[in-house]
Tab-separated table of C-alpha atoms in Angstrom:
chain	number	residue	atom	x	y	z
A	1	MET	CA	-166.104	-22.508	19.592
A	2	HIS	CA	-162.677	-21.379	18.421
A	3	ILE	CA	-160.515	-24.099	16.888
A	4	GLN	CA	-156.821	-23.828	17.754
A	5	LYS	CA	-154.601	-23.326	14.691
A	6	TYR	CA	-150.892	-24.160	14.457
A	7	VAL	CA	-148.003	-23.231	12.161
A	8	VAL	CA	-144.651	-24.825	11.410
A	9	THR	CA	-141.791	-22.489	12.279
A	10	GLY	CA	-138.140	-22.823	11.422
A	11	ILE	CA	-134.907	-20.921	11.871
A	12	SER	CA	-134.055	-19.130	8.632
A	13	ARG	CA	-130.521	-19.817	7.454
A	14	LEU	CA	-130.407	-16.296	5.960
A	15	SER	CA	-131.564	-14.177	8.890
A	16	GLY	CA	-131.048	-16.560	11.818
A	17	GLU	CA	-134.539	-15.721	13.118
A	18	ARG	CA	-137.412	-18.134	13.756
A	19	VAL	CA	-140.157	-17.504	11.203
A	20	ALA	CA	-143.474	-19.113	10.260
A	21	VAL	CA	-142.978	-21.482	7.322
A	22	THR	CA	-146.609	-22.532	6.748
A	23	ALA	CA	-150.072	-21.046	6.964
A	24	PRO	CA	-152.219	-21.935	10.028
A	25	HIS	CA	-153.773	-25.428	10.017
A	26	SER	CA	-155.150	-27.985	12.476
A	27	LEU	CA	-152.659	-29.783	14.713
A	28	THR	CA	-152.756	-33.074	12.793
A	29	LYS	CA	-152.313	-31.364	9.413
A	30	THR	CA	-149.468	-29.252	10.812
A	31	GLN	CA	-147.735	-32.359	12.202
A	32	GLU	CA	-147.998	-34.045	8.793
A	33	MET	CA	-146.534	-30.964	7.094
A	34	ARG	CA	-143.666	-30.728	9.600
A	35	ASP	CA	-142.846	-34.435	9.205
A	36	LYS	CA	-142.871	-34.147	5.412
A	37	MET	CA	-140.620	-31.074	5.513
A	38	ALA	CA	-138.251	-32.683	8.031
A	39	ALA	CA	-137.926	-35.817	5.885
A	40	ARG	CA	-136.587	-33.771	2.985
A	41	GLN	CA	-134.321	-31.487	5.044
A	42	HIS	CA	-130.760	-31.308	3.820
A	43	SER	CA	-127.785	-28.991	4.097
A	44	ARG	CA	-129.142	-26.597	1.450
A	45	SER	CA	-132.653	-26.201	2.875
A	46	ALA	CA	-133.774	-22.689	3.796
A	47	TYR	CA	-134.981	-23.574	7.336
A	48	LYS	CA	-133.589	-25.656	10.174
A	49	CYS	CA	-134.946	-26.769	13.576
A	50	LEU	CA	-138.601	-27.091	12.533
A	51	LYS	CA	-141.134	-26.724	15.333
A	52	ILE	CA	-144.918	-26.577	15.727
A	53	GLU	CA	-146.263	-23.498	17.515
A	54	PRO	CA	-149.739	-21.992	18.036
A	55	ALA	CA	-150.655	-19.551	15.257
A	56	GLU	CA	-151.603	-16.820	17.792
A	57	LYS	CA	-147.996	-16.734	18.993
A	58	GLU	CA	-146.907	-15.606	15.529
A	59	GLY	CA	-149.071	-12.480	15.735
A	60	ASN	CA	-150.656	-11.068	12.583
A	61	LEU	CA	-148.508	-12.848	9.986
A	62	TRP	CA	-151.570	-14.618	8.595
């Protein structure tokens, strides 16, 4: 049985592209990571618009 893995993605303020910010984890762990990152977001953070996406969608990054 294959367990679905998820990553947190965000829009890079440098390139303007959506990139994976974390390594693949379970959905609950990924949600916790996204919430923690979103709580400390500020105007100088490197990523904006954080989102959880399936790890397969990101291709072979990991």
